[in-house]
Structures are given as C-alpha cells and as structure tokens.
PDB file of C-alpha atoms and ligand atoms in Angstrom:
ATOM      1  CA  UNK A   1      45.890  -4.355  -2.510  1.00 58.00           C
ATOM      2  CA  UNK A   2      43.501  -1.548  -3.463  1.00 82.00           C
ATOM      3  CA  UNK A   3      40.259  -1.558  -1.464  1.00 88.00           C
ATOM      4  CA  UNK A   4      38.092  -2.112  -4.527  1.00 88.00           C
ATOM      5  CA  UNK A   5      40.286  -4.981  -5.704  1.00 89.00           C
ATOM      6  CA  UNK A   6      40.209  -6.584  -2.281  1.00 92.00           C
ATOM      7  CA  UNK A   7      36.414  -6.287  -2.206  1.00 93.00           C
ATOM      8  CA  UNK A   8      36.154  -7.759  -5.675  1.00 89.00           C
ATOM      9  CA  UNK A   9      38.306 -10.704  -4.627  1.00 91.00           C
ATOM     10  CA  UNK A  10      35.929 -11.392  -1.736  1.00 94.00           C
ATOM     11  CA  UNK A  11      32.739 -10.976  -3.757  1.00 92.00           C
ATOM     12  CA  UNK A  12      33.972 -13.093  -6.668  1.00 88.00           C
ATOM     13  CA  UNK A  13      34.033 -16.076  -4.339  1.00 92.00           C
ATOM     14  CA  UNK A  14      30.229 -15.804  -4.323  1.00 94.00           C
ATOM     15  CA  UNK A  15      28.031 -16.868  -1.406  1.00 97.00           C
ATOM     16  CA  UNK A  16      27.302 -13.204  -0.693  1.00 98.00           C
ATOM     17  CA  UNK A  17      24.396 -11.938   1.408  1.00 98.00           C
ATOM     18  CA  UNK A  18      23.321  -8.283   1.323  1.00 98.00           C
ATOM     19  CA  UNK A  19      21.745  -6.447   4.204  1.00 98.00           C
ATOM     20  CA  UNK A  20      20.074  -3.198   3.259  1.00 98.00           C
ATOM     21  CA  UNK A  21      18.541  -0.200   4.997  1.00 98.00           C
ATOM     22  CA  UNK A  22      16.818   3.023   4.060  1.00 98.00           C
ATOM     23  CA  UNK A  23      19.992   4.447   2.473  1.00 98.00           C
ATOM     24  CA  UNK A  24      19.783   2.172  -0.559  1.00 98.00           C
ATOM     25  CA  UNK A  25      16.392   3.675  -1.452  1.00 98.00           C
ATOM     26  CA  UNK A  26      17.425   7.270  -0.728  1.00 97.00           C
ATOM     27  CA  UNK A  27      18.419   7.809  -4.349  1.00 96.00           C
ATOM     28  CA  UNK A  28      15.070   6.399  -5.435  1.00 97.00           C
ATOM     29  CA  UNK A  29      13.477   9.389  -3.697  1.00 96.00           C
ATOM     30  CA  UNK A  30      12.561   7.724  -0.408  1.00 97.00           C
ATOM     31  CA  UNK A  31      13.941   9.669   2.545  1.00 96.00           C
ATOM     32  CA  UNK A  32      15.930   7.821   5.225  1.00 97.00           C
ATOM     33  CA  UNK A  33      14.610   7.762   8.802  1.00 95.00           C
ATOM     34  CA  UNK A  34      17.500   9.485  10.552  1.00 94.00           C
ATOM     35  CA  UNK A  35      19.781  12.343   9.615  1.00 89.00           C
ATOM     36  CA  UNK A  36      19.101  15.539   7.728  1.00 89.00           C
ATOM     37  CA  UNK A  37      15.800  15.411   5.860  1.00 89.00           C
ATOM     38  CA  UNK A  38      14.955  12.079   7.511  1.00 93.00           C
ATOM     39  CA  UNK A  39      11.385  11.036   8.281  1.00 92.00           C
ATOM     40  CA  UNK A  40      11.932  11.201  12.039  1.00 93.00           C
ATOM     41  CA  UNK A  41      12.922  14.866  11.695  1.00 93.00           C
ATOM     42  CA  UNK A  42       9.339  15.721  10.758  1.00 91.00           C
ATOM     43  CA  UNK A  43       7.468  13.008  12.642  1.00 93.00           C
ATOM     44  CA  UNK A  44       8.471  12.297  16.238  1.00 94.00           C
ATOM     45  CA  UNK A  45       9.298   8.557  16.331  1.00 93.00           C
ATOM     46  CA  UNK A  46       8.243   8.392  19.999  1.00 94.00           C
ATOM     47  CA  UNK A  47       4.721   8.987  18.655  1.00 94.00           C
ATOM     48  CA  UNK A  48       4.719   7.875  15.039  1.00 93.00           C
ATOM     49  CA  UNK A  49       6.785   4.692  15.272  1.00 92.00           C
ATOM     50  CA  UNK A  50       4.623   2.731  17.726  1.00 93.00           C
ATOM     51  CA  UNK A  51       1.061   1.452  17.870  1.00 90.00           C
ATOM     52  CA  UNK A  52      -0.016   3.394  20.995  1.00 93.00           C
ATOM     53  CA  UNK A  53       1.337   6.693  19.639  1.00 94.00           C
ATOM     54  CA  UNK A  54      -0.231   6.204  16.217  1.00 91.00           C
ATOM     55  CA  UNK A  55      -3.543   5.247  17.765  1.00 88.00           C
ATOM     56  CA  UNK A  56      -3.482   8.442  19.836  1.00 93.00           C
ATOM     57  CA  UNK A  57      -2.849  10.565  16.739  1.00 92.00           C
ATOM     58  CA  UNK A  58      -5.598   8.718  14.918  1.00 88.00           C
ATOM     59  CA  UNK A  59      -8.120   9.554  17.651  1.00 89.00           C
ATOM     60  CA  UNK A  60      -7.113  13.153  18.208  1.00 93.00           C
ATOM     61  CA  UNK A  61      -5.804  14.305  14.810  1.00 92.00           C
ATOM     62  CA  UNK A  62      -7.039  11.835  12.201  1.00 90.00           C
ATOM     63  CA  UNK A  63      -5.988  14.012   9.275  1.00 91.00           C
ATOM     64  CA  UNK A  64      -2.455  14.375  10.636  1.00 91.00           C
ATOM     65  CA  UNK A  65      -2.347  10.574  10.761  1.00 89.00           C
ATOM     66  CA  UNK A  66      -3.759  10.435   7.217  1.00 92.00           C
ATOM     67  CA  UNK A  67      -1.043  12.820   5.998  1.00 93.00           C
ATOM     68  CA  UNK A  68       1.657  10.660   7.584  1.00 93.00           C
ATOM     69  CA  UNK A  69       0.353   7.508   5.929  1.00 93.00           C
ATOM     70  CA  UNK A  70      -0.306   9.269   2.642  1.00 95.00           C
ATOM     71  CA  UNK A  71       3.251  10.607   2.525  1.00 94.00           C
ATOM     72  CA  UNK A  72       4.628   7.079   2.920  1.00 93.00           C
ATOM     73  CA  UNK A  73       2.413   5.547   0.264  1.00 96.00           C
ATOM     74  CA  UNK A  74       2.831   8.382  -2.235  1.00 97.00           C
ATOM     75  CA  UNK A  75       6.605   8.293  -1.853  1.00 96.00           C
ATOM     76  CA  UNK A  76       6.679   4.545  -2.420  1.00 96.00           C
ATOM     77  CA  UNK A  77       4.295   4.851  -5.349  1.00 96.00           C
ATOM     78  CA  UNK A  78       6.569   7.407  -7.037  1.00 97.00           C
ATOM     79  CA  UNK A  79       9.814   5.552  -6.316  1.00 97.00           C
ATOM     80  CA  UNK A  80      11.591   3.320  -8.793  1.00 97.00           C
ATOM     81  CA  UNK A  81      14.544   1.020  -8.052  1.00 97.00           C
ATOM     82  CA  UNK A  82      17.970   2.596  -8.624  1.00 96.00           C
ATOM     83  CA  UNK A  83      21.262   1.133  -9.879  1.00 94.00           C
ATOM     84  CA  UNK A  84      22.109  -0.370  -6.504  1.00 96.00           C
ATOM     85  CA  UNK A  85      18.821  -2.335  -6.384  1.00 96.00           C
ATOM     86  CA  UNK A  86      19.346  -3.556  -9.960  1.00 95.00           C
ATOM     87  CA  UNK A  87      22.952  -4.603  -9.355  1.00 95.00           C
ATOM     88  CA  UNK A  88      21.874  -6.735  -6.381  1.00 96.00           C
ATOM     89  CA  UNK A  89      19.166  -8.361  -8.523  1.00 96.00           C
ATOM     90  CA  UNK A  90      21.742  -9.089 -11.230  1.00 93.00           C
ATOM     91  CA  UNK A  91      24.160 -10.559  -8.687  1.00 94.00           C
ATOM     92  CA  UNK A  92      21.437 -12.968  -7.608  1.00 96.00           C
ATOM     93  CA  UNK A  93      20.726 -13.944 -11.222  1.00 94.00           C
ATOM     94  CA  UNK A  94      24.414 -14.686 -11.745  1.00 92.00           C
ATOM     95  CA  UNK A  95      24.534 -16.847  -8.640  1.00 94.00           C
ATOM     96  CA  UNK A  96      26.903 -14.563  -6.696  1.00 94.00           C
ATOM     97  CA  UNK A  97      24.328 -13.331  -4.178  1.00 97.00           C
ATOM     98  CA  UNK A  98      22.228 -15.743  -2.129  1.00 98.00           C
ATOM     99  CA  UNK A  99      19.750 -13.341  -0.566  1.00 98.00           C
ATOM    100  CA  UNK A 100      18.946  -9.829   0.529  1.00 98.00           C
ATOM    101  CA  UNK A 101      18.017  -9.153   4.132  1.00 98.00           C
ATOM    102  CA  UNK A 102      16.257  -5.818   4.156  1.00 98.00           C
ATOM    103  CA  UNK A 103      14.863  -3.505   6.791  1.00 98.00           C
ATOM    104  CA  UNK A 104      13.059  -1.597   4.051  1.00 98.00           C
ATOM    105  CA  UNK A 105       9.319  -1.824   3.545  1.00 98.00           C
ATOM    106  CA  UNK A 106       9.245  -0.229   0.078  1.00 98.00           C
ATOM    107  CA  UNK A 107       9.231  -3.367  -2.145  1.00 97.00           C
ATOM    108  CA  UNK A 108      11.982  -1.899  -4.372  1.00 98.00           C
ATOM    109  CA  UNK A 109      14.224  -4.978  -4.241  1.00 98.00           C
ATOM    110  CA  UNK A 110      11.384  -7.112  -5.594  1.00 98.00           C
ATOM    111  CA  UNK A 111      10.591  -4.453  -8.218  1.00 97.00           C
ATOM    112  CA  UNK A 112      14.214  -4.607  -9.357  1.00 97.00           C
ATOM    113  CA  UNK A 113      13.854  -8.383  -9.845  1.00 97.00           C
ATOM    114  CA  UNK A 114      15.370  -9.796  -6.653  1.00 98.00           C
ATOM    115  CA  UNK A 115      13.728 -13.075  -5.645  1.00 98.00           C
ATOM    116  CA  UNK A 116      15.147 -14.129  -2.312  1.00 98.00           C
ATOM    117  CA  UNK A 117      14.301 -11.076  -0.203  1.00 98.00           C
ATOM    118  CA  UNK A 118      13.970 -11.450   3.552  1.00 98.00           C
ATOM    119  CA  UNK A 119      11.925  -8.573   4.938  1.00 98.00           C
ATOM    120  CA  UNK A 120      12.707  -7.989   8.588  1.00 98.00           C
ATOM    121  CA  UNK A 121      10.337  -5.044   9.038  1.00 98.00           C
ATOM    122  CA  UNK A 122       7.519  -6.094   6.720  1.00 98.00           C
ATOM    123  CA  UNK A 123       6.231  -4.520   3.534  1.00 98.00           C
ATOM    124  CA  UNK A 124       4.008  -1.436   3.179  1.00 96.00           C
ATOM    125  CA  UNK A 125       2.243  -2.933   0.180  1.00 97.00           C
ATOM    126  CA  UNK A 126       1.087  -5.945   2.166  1.00 97.00           C
ATOM    127  CA  UNK A 127      -1.832  -5.874   4.590  1.00 96.00           C
ATOM    128  CA  UNK A 128      -2.314  -8.556   7.245  1.00 96.00           C
ATOM    129  CA  UNK A 129      -5.468  -9.477   9.159  1.00 97.00           C
ATOM    130  CA  UNK A 130      -4.724  -9.047  12.861  1.00 95.00           C
ATOM    131  CA  UNK A 131      -7.109 -11.917  13.681  1.00 97.00           C
ATOM    132  CA  UNK A 132      -6.659 -14.710  11.090  1.00 98.00           C
ATOM    133  CA  UNK A 133      -3.280 -13.443   9.714  1.00 96.00           C
ATOM    134  CA  UNK A 134      -4.525 -13.635   6.103  1.00 97.00           C
ATOM    135  CA  UNK A 135      -2.441 -11.480   3.781  1.00 96.00           C
ATOM    136  CA  UNK A 136      -3.393  -9.204   0.941  1.00 95.00           C
ATOM    137  CA  UNK A 137      -0.807  -7.536  -1.279  1.00 95.00           C
ATOM    138  CA  UNK A 138      -1.400  -4.336  -3.254  1.00 95.00           C
ATOM    139  CA  UNK A 139      -0.556  -4.206  -6.931  1.00 94.00           C
ATOM    140  CA  UNK A 140       0.084  -0.903  -8.725  1.00 92.00           C
ATOM    141  CA  UNK A 141      -3.618  -0.319  -9.359  1.00 96.00           C
ATOM    142  CA  UNK A 142      -4.637  -1.066  -5.753  1.00 95.00           C
ATOM    143  CA  UNK A 143      -2.025   1.372  -4.555  1.00 96.00           C
ATOM    144  CA  UNK A 144      -3.231   4.123  -6.865  1.00 97.00           C
ATOM    145  CA  UNK A 145      -6.819   3.621  -5.753  1.00 97.00           C
ATOM    146  CA  UNK A 146      -5.798   3.554  -2.085  1.00 96.00           C
ATOM    147  CA  UNK A 147      -3.970   6.882  -2.437  1.00 97.00           C
ATOM    148  CA  UNK A 148      -6.892   8.396  -4.354  1.00 97.00           C
ATOM    149  CA  UNK A 149      -9.386   7.354  -1.679  1.00 96.00           C
ATOM    150  CA  UNK A 150      -7.101   8.294   1.205  1.00 95.00           C
ATOM    151  CA  UNK A 151      -6.914  11.865  -0.081  1.00 95.00           C
ATOM    152  CA  UNK A 152     -10.689  12.186  -0.137  1.00 95.00           C
ATOM    153  CA  UNK A 153     -11.703  10.153   2.913  1.00 94.00           C
ATOM    154  CA  UNK A 154     -13.830  11.448   5.779  1.00 91.00           C
ATOM    155  CA  UNK A 155     -12.795  10.580   9.352  1.00 85.00           C
ATOM    156  CA  UNK A 156     -14.959   7.454   9.370  1.00 85.00           C
ATOM    157  CA  UNK A 157     -13.835   6.354   5.917  1.00 91.00           C
ATOM    158  CA  UNK A 158     -10.231   6.667   7.056  1.00 89.00           C
ATOM    159  CA  UNK A 159     -10.644   3.839   9.569  1.00 86.00           C
ATOM    160  CA  UNK A 160     -12.262   1.587   6.964  1.00 90.00           C
ATOM    161  CA  UNK A 161      -9.547   2.375   4.441  1.00 91.00           C
ATOM    162  CA  UNK A 162      -6.514   1.930   6.630  1.00 89.00           C
ATOM    163  CA  UNK A 163      -7.948  -0.989   8.612  1.00 90.00           C
ATOM    164  CA  UNK A 164     -10.279  -2.747   6.158  1.00 93.00           C
ATOM    165  CA  UNK A 165     -12.466  -5.597   7.405  1.00 95.00           C
ATOM    166  CA  UNK A 166     -11.444  -9.176   6.720  1.00 96.00           C
ATOM    167  CA  UNK A 167     -13.959 -11.980   5.944  1.00 96.00           C
ATOM    168  CA  UNK A 168     -13.178 -13.463   9.377  1.00 97.00           C
ATOM    169  CA  UNK A 169     -14.468 -10.324  11.111  1.00 96.00           C
ATOM    170  CA  UNK A 170     -10.989  -9.086  12.016  1.00 97.00           C
ATOM    171  CA  UNK A 171      -9.286  -6.083  10.504  1.00 95.00           C
ATOM    172  CA  UNK A 172      -6.309  -5.763   8.219  1.00 96.00           C
ATOM    173  CA  UNK A 173      -3.426  -3.400   8.956  1.00 94.00           C
ATOM    174  CA  UNK A 174      -0.316  -2.516   6.966  1.00 94.00           C
ATOM    175  CA  UNK A 175       2.098  -5.424   7.469  1.00 96.00           C
ATOM    176  CA  UNK A 176       4.984  -3.440   8.927  1.00 96.00           C
ATOM    177  CA  UNK A 177       6.845  -3.787  12.186  1.00 96.00           C
ATOM    178  CA  UNK A 178       6.544  -0.808  14.512  1.00 94.00           C
ATOM    179  CA  UNK A 179       8.745  -0.108  17.530  1.00 93.00           C
ATOM    180  CA  UNK A 180       7.898  -2.425  20.402  1.00 92.00           C
ATOM    181  CA  UNK A 181       6.588  -5.140  18.061  1.00 95.00           C
ATOM    182  CA  UNK A 182       8.345  -8.429  17.370  1.00 94.00           C
ATOM    183  CA  UNK A 183      10.043  -9.083  14.096  1.00 95.00           C
ATOM    184  CA  UNK A 184       8.498 -11.848  11.984  1.00 95.00           C
ATOM    185  CA  UNK A 185      10.255 -14.815  13.565  1.00 96.00           C
ATOM    186  CA  UNK A 186      10.469 -16.964  10.421  1.00 96.00           C
ATOM    187  CA  UNK A 187      12.134 -14.164   8.507  1.00 97.00           C
ATOM    188  CA  UNK A 188      14.495 -13.333  11.316  1.00 97.00           C
ATOM    189  CA  UNK A 189      15.458 -17.005  11.722  1.00 98.00           C
ATOM    190  CA  UNK A 190      16.081 -17.321   7.984  1.00 98.00           C
ATOM    191  CA  UNK A 191      18.248 -14.198   8.093  1.00 98.00           C
ATOM    192  CA  UNK A 192      20.487 -15.756  10.746  1.00 98.00           C
ATOM    193  CA  UNK A 193      20.887 -18.946   8.698  1.00 98.00           C
ATOM    194  CA  UNK A 194      21.685 -16.963   5.531  1.00 98.00           C
ATOM    195  CA  UNK A 195      24.330 -14.918   7.340  1.00 98.00           C
ATOM    196  CA  UNK A 196      25.870 -17.952   9.018  1.00 97.00           C
ATOM    197  CA  UNK A 197      26.223 -19.778   5.687  1.00 97.00           C
ATOM    198  CA  UNK A 198      27.668 -16.863   3.724  1.00 98.00           C
ATOM    199  CA  UNK A 199      31.245 -15.853   2.870  1.00 98.00           C
ATOM    200  CA  UNK A 200      30.556 -12.138   2.912  1.00 98.00           C
ATOM    201  CA  UNK A 201      27.941  -9.646   4.042  1.00 98.00           C
ATOM    202  CA  UNK A 202      27.385  -6.529   1.966  1.00 98.00           C
ATOM    203  CA  UNK A 203      25.950  -3.882   4.297  1.00 98.00           C
ATOM    204  CA  UNK A 204      24.296  -1.110   2.333  1.00 98.00           C
ATOM    205  CA  UNK A 205      22.674   2.072   3.642  1.00 98.00           C
ATOM    206  CA  UNK A 206      21.849   1.215   7.222  1.00 98.00           C
ATOM    207  CA  UNK A 207      22.738   3.208  10.333  1.00 97.00           C
ATOM    208  CA  UNK A 208      22.934  -0.097  12.223  1.00 97.00           C
ATOM    209  CA  UNK A 209      21.349   1.225  15.372  1.00 96.00           C
ATOM    210  CA  UNK A 210      17.966  -0.506  15.281  1.00 96.00           C
ATOM    211  CA  UNK A 211      17.887  -3.880  17.010  1.00 96.00           C
ATOM    212  CA  UNK A 212      17.412  -6.763  16.659  1.00 97.00           C
ATOM    213  CA  UNK A 213      18.216  -6.251  12.946  1.00 97.00           C
ATOM    214  CA  UNK A 214      21.581  -4.684  13.812  1.00 98.00           C
ATOM    215  CA  UNK A 215      22.632  -7.840  15.646  1.00 98.00           C
ATOM    216  CA  UNK A 216      23.025  -9.684  12.317  1.00 98.00           C
ATOM    217  CA  UNK A 217      26.353  -8.066  11.284  1.00 98.00           C
ATOM    218  CA  UNK A 218      27.781  -8.923  14.714  1.00 98.00           C
ATOM    219  CA  UNK A 219      26.639 -12.510  14.223  1.00 98.00           C
ATOM    220  CA  UNK A 220      28.351 -12.455  10.817  1.00 98.00           C
ATOM    221  CA  UNK A 221      31.577 -11.220  12.390  1.00 98.00           C
ATOM    222  CA  UNK A 222      31.490 -14.000  14.990  1.00 97.00           C
ATOM    223  CA  UNK A 223      31.176 -16.530  12.168  1.00 97.00           C
ATOM    224  CA  UNK A 224      34.144 -15.198  10.197  1.00 97.00           C
ATOM    225  CA  UNK A 225      31.977 -13.657   7.456  1.00 98.00           C
ATOM    226  CA  UNK A 226      33.728 -10.751   5.687  1.00 98.00           C
ATOM    227  CA  UNK A 227      31.812  -7.485   6.105  1.00 98.00           C
ATOM    228  CA  UNK A 228      31.819  -4.848   3.380  1.00 98.00           C
ATOM    229  CA  UNK A 229      29.973  -1.643   4.164  1.00 98.00           C
ATOM    230  CA  UNK A 230      28.704   0.925   1.688  1.00 97.00           C
ATOM    231  CA  UNK A 231      27.491   4.160   3.240  1.00 98.00           C
ATOM    232  CA  UNK A 232      28.341   7.841   2.675  1.00 97.00           C
ATOM    233  CA  UNK A 233      28.884   8.239   6.453  1.00 97.00           C
ATOM    234  CA  UNK A 234      30.516   6.017   9.065  1.00 97.00           C
ATOM    235  CA  UNK A 235      27.961   4.051  11.095  1.00 97.00           C
ATOM    236  CA  UNK A 236      27.589   2.146  14.339  1.00 97.00           C
ATOM    237  CA  UNK A 237      28.722  -0.942  12.392  1.00 97.00           C
ATOM    238  CA  UNK A 238      31.764   0.507  10.619  1.00 97.00           C
ATOM    239  CA  UNK A 239      34.168  -0.677  13.322  1.00 97.00           C
ATOM    240  CA  UNK A 240      33.361  -4.334  12.580  1.00 98.00           C
ATOM    241  CA  UNK A 241      33.522  -3.882   8.809  1.00 97.00           C
ATOM    242  CA  UNK A 242      36.492  -5.354   6.942  1.00 97.00           C
ATOM    243  CA  UNK A 243      36.049  -2.678   4.274  1.00 96.00           C
ATOM    244  CA  UNK A 244      33.973   0.489   4.249  1.00 95.00           C
ATOM    245  CA  UNK A 245      33.310   2.492   1.128  1.00 95.00           C
ATOM    246  CA  UNK A 246      32.194   5.976   2.144  1.00 96.00           C
ATOM    247  CA  UNK A 247      29.990   6.648  -0.861  1.00 97.00           C
ATOM    248  CA  UNK A 248      26.373   6.581  -1.928  1.00 97.00           C
ATOM    249  CA  UNK A 249      25.147   3.140  -2.943  1.00 97.00           C
ATOM    250  CA  UNK A 250      24.447   3.983  -6.571  1.00 93.00           C
ATOM    251  CA  UNK A 251      27.993   5.322  -6.979  1.00 94.00           C
ATOM    252  CA  UNK A 252      29.859   2.645  -5.030  1.00 94.00           C
ATOM    253  CA  UNK A 253      28.000  -0.384  -6.394  1.00 94.00           C
ATOM    254  CA  UNK A 254      28.746   0.182 -10.103  1.00 91.00           C
ATOM    255  CA  UNK A 255      32.374   0.962  -9.188  1.00 89.00           C
ATOM    256  CA  UNK A 256      32.755  -2.385  -7.470  1.00 87.00           C
ATOM    257  CA  UNK A 257      30.848  -4.425  -9.983  1.00 84.00           C
ATOM    258  CA  UNK A 258      32.380  -3.093 -13.183  1.00 79.00           C
ATOM    259  CA  UNK A 259      35.359  -5.194 -12.144  1.00 64.00           C
ATOM    260  CA  UNK A 260      33.385  -8.412 -12.106  1.00 63.00           C
ATOM    261  CA  UNK A 261      33.668 -10.592 -15.170  1.00 60.00           C
ATOM    262  CA  UNK A 262      31.572  -9.971 -17.121  1.00 63.00           C
ATOM    263  CA  UNK A 263      30.880  -6.534 -15.584  1.00 63.00           C
ATOM    264  CA  UNK A 264      27.414  -5.782 -14.244  1.00 62.00           C
TER     265      UNK A 264
HETATM  266  P1  LIG B 301      18.439   5.092   8.903  1.00 86.96           P
HETATM  267  O1  LIG B 301      17.656   6.265   8.474  1.00 86.96           O
HETATM  268  O2  LIG B 301      18.646   4.895  10.356  1.00 86.96           O
HETATM  269  O3  LIG B 301      19.888   5.124   8.243  1.00 86.96           O
HETATM  270  C1  LIG B 301      20.051   5.312   6.879  1.00 86.96           C
HETATM  271  C2  LIG B 301      21.519   5.128   6.529  1.00 86.96           C
HETATM  272  O4  LIG B 301      21.654   5.255   5.124  1.00 86.96           O
HETATM  273  C3  LIG B 301      22.454   6.139   7.171  1.00 86.96           C
HETATM  274  O5  LIG B 301      23.563   5.469   7.746  1.00 86.96           O
HETATM  275  C4  LIG B 301      22.901   7.011   5.992  1.00 86.96           C
HETATM  276  O6  LIG B 301      24.228   7.505   6.135  1.00 86.96           O
HETATM  277  C5  LIG B 301      22.794   6.029   4.846  1.00 86.96           C
HETATM  278  N1  LIG B 301      22.589   6.641   3.521  1.00 86.96           N
HETATM  279  C6  LIG B 301      21.990   7.816   3.192  1.00 86.96           C
HETATM  280  N2  LIG B 301      21.975   7.984   1.869  1.00 86.96           N
HETATM  281  C7  LIG B 301      22.573   6.903   1.318  1.00 86.96           C
HETATM  282  C8  LIG B 301      22.865   6.490  -0.012  1.00 86.96           C
HETATM  283  N3  LIG B 301      22.516   7.226  -1.072  1.00 86.96           N
HETATM  284  N4  LIG B 301      23.503   5.293  -0.184  1.00 86.96           N
HETATM  285  C9  LIG B 301      23.846   4.525   0.866  1.00 86.96           C
HETATM  286  N5  LIG B 301      23.601   4.871   2.147  1.00 86.96           N
HETATM  287  C10 LIG B 301      22.979   6.034   2.373  1.00 86.96           C
HETATM  288  O7  LIG B 301      17.773   3.824   8.204  1.00 86.96           O
HETATM  289  P2  LIG B 301      17.854   2.286   8.633  1.00 86.96           P
HETATM  290  O8  LIG B 301      19.216   1.932   9.106  1.00 86.96           O
HETATM  291  O9  LIG B 301      17.279   1.514   7.515  1.00 86.96           O
HETATM  292  O10 LIG B 301      12.437   0.603  11.479  1.00 86.96           O
HETATM  293  O11 LIG B 301      16.854   2.269   9.842  1.00 86.96           O
HETATM  294  C11 LIG B 301      16.553   1.067  10.463  1.00 86.96           C
HETATM  295  C12 LIG B 301      15.133   1.087  10.943  1.00 86.96           C
HETATM  296  O12 LIG B 301      14.888   2.277  11.706  1.00 86.96           O
HETATM  297  C13 LIG B 301      14.084   1.173   9.851  1.00 86.96           C
HETATM  298  O13 LIG B 301      13.820  -0.069   9.250  1.00 86.96           O
HETATM  299  C14 LIG B 301      12.897   1.665  10.603  1.00 86.96           C
HETATM  300  C15 LIG B 301      13.564   2.779  11.355  1.00 86.96           C
HETATM  301  O14 LIG B 301      12.940   3.236  12.483  1.00 86.96           O
HETATM  302  C16 LIG B 301      11.167   0.510  11.867  1.00 86.96           C
HETATM  303  O15 LIG B 301      10.344   1.318  11.523  1.00 86.96           O
HETATM  304  C17 LIG B 301      10.897  -0.657  12.746  1.00 86.96           C
END
C-alpha cells in the first residue's frame, strides 16, 4: 500500500491526537529553535532559555533582553496560522482529531480555530502572577500596545512592563516554561491520557529532543498507538514512527487530507 493511502486508512479511523512543535509554525514566519536560522543560533539557550540566565541579561544588558522579548512578540504578532494549523482545526470539527498537544507558545492553533489544545510549554500571550497564579491573556490590542511600549521603554519601565504588578502584590510574568522549570502538571497529565486513549499520533514539526515532552511519543508506542511523523528532516523520533513523511507541514498535510471524504 502507498504510504499516503496507509496513513489515510489509519487517520480515517478517527481518534487521532496531534503533537506539534516549532516546525508547524515555521511557514507562518516563526523561526524554529534549532537548525539553520533557528532562535538558538542567535541567542545562546544556556543563557536565554532559563530564568537565571535571563535575569543576568536583564541586570547587565536590559536592552539586549528587551530586544529578545520584542523579537518574540513581534514575530508572533505578525504570524498567521498556515494550512497545517487550519487542517488540524478542521479535523477536530469533523470529529477525527481529539486534541492537539503542542510545545508551541504562539497561540496559532487557537487562532486557526482549534479548541482542545494542550499547551505543554505555556503561551506567550498569557501572563501569570508568580504569587497568586492569577492569569491575564493578551488580546490583539493588548499585544500591539505592549510592543509599542516595549520599544519606547526606559530601563525602569522595562521591569514594570515585562513583570507588571498584580493586585495581590506579586508580579506577573509571561506564562511560558523555561529550561529547568516544571511543565504544567495538569496539562502534562491530560496529554498522557489523550495519547493513551488515541488510535494514532500525528507528530508534526518537532525535533523530539526536549524532555519531558518528547517522552509522549514513546508512551504512545508502548500503548500500540500508530505514529505518523511529518517533518522535512528525520528526527530523534523517526525510528519509532510507523510512517514518516519528509516534507514541510503545509505541503504534507493537504496531500494527506485531500484523500479524506469529503476532502479538507
Ligand atoms: P525545534 O526547533 O527543536 O525543531 C523544529 C523541528 O521542525 C525540526 O525537526 C525541523 O526539521 C522541523 N521543521 C522545520 N520546518 C518545518 C516545516 N515547515 N514543517 C514541519 N516541520 C518543520 O523545535 P521543537 O521540537 O518545537 O522549549 O522544540 C522543542 C522545545 O525546544 C521548544 O518548545 C522550546 C525549545 O527550547 C522551551 O523553550 C521549553
């Protein structure tokens, strides 16, 4: 059987879960972390991916820190979901896909219309009080204003902008998981249950080297879940995949789903 046909036969059974990484948003204009042109090529992750490192940059080179944050928020602000995001949202609407487990913090799955999105590494548009845990989510206007003010902020204003005060006296911070921090346990637990109860796992655009997220496909394999990988390059997870399509997400996804009836 042709690979695409075999994949279609698996996906048509429904009960699909998708797990996505930075690669799915690459064609929306958001660079991946690793590889050529990746974020970690320009910002050393040993410094920029953990609280202690970021705090050090903030104290010694506040504008370098500002530029790092600004780049993230501007990129997300300019990005729109691509075909792959929309196809996943449509699969959910049609009852084929149960949920998306994402490592991305860009909110593009929700923008595309997906409802059941499990965010393992948080969301850049959400801020969380480090004391009372209250959450505050940016809408489009908030984001625009944040970027506008970030560009013009003095050193002191930078602290107030990035870590605004909460009513409880604590301070908010972007609700994202940095290296060395725990994943949100509820989300991670839900992800395990979703994987365990699925027939197939669609792995899209992740290098599969960041744990504990990368443990989920192995858990799927143990539970007899079929693994279909979409990635232009082989990854650390390819060897456990039942099928790998070595193509960009926005090319591979329409190819697979035009075969569904009715086609997506
Ligand atoms: P990576 O940057 O590690 O990997 C991106 C993957 O996407 C690579 O395997 C690419 O080959 C693939 N890719 C590139 N373009 C693609 C396209 N158009 N379509 C499909 N795939 C494409 O990103 P993640 O695996 O998401 O964590 O990284 C995992 C975590 O590492 C991130 O969530 C982040 C990072 O450090 C934290 O910050 C905690």
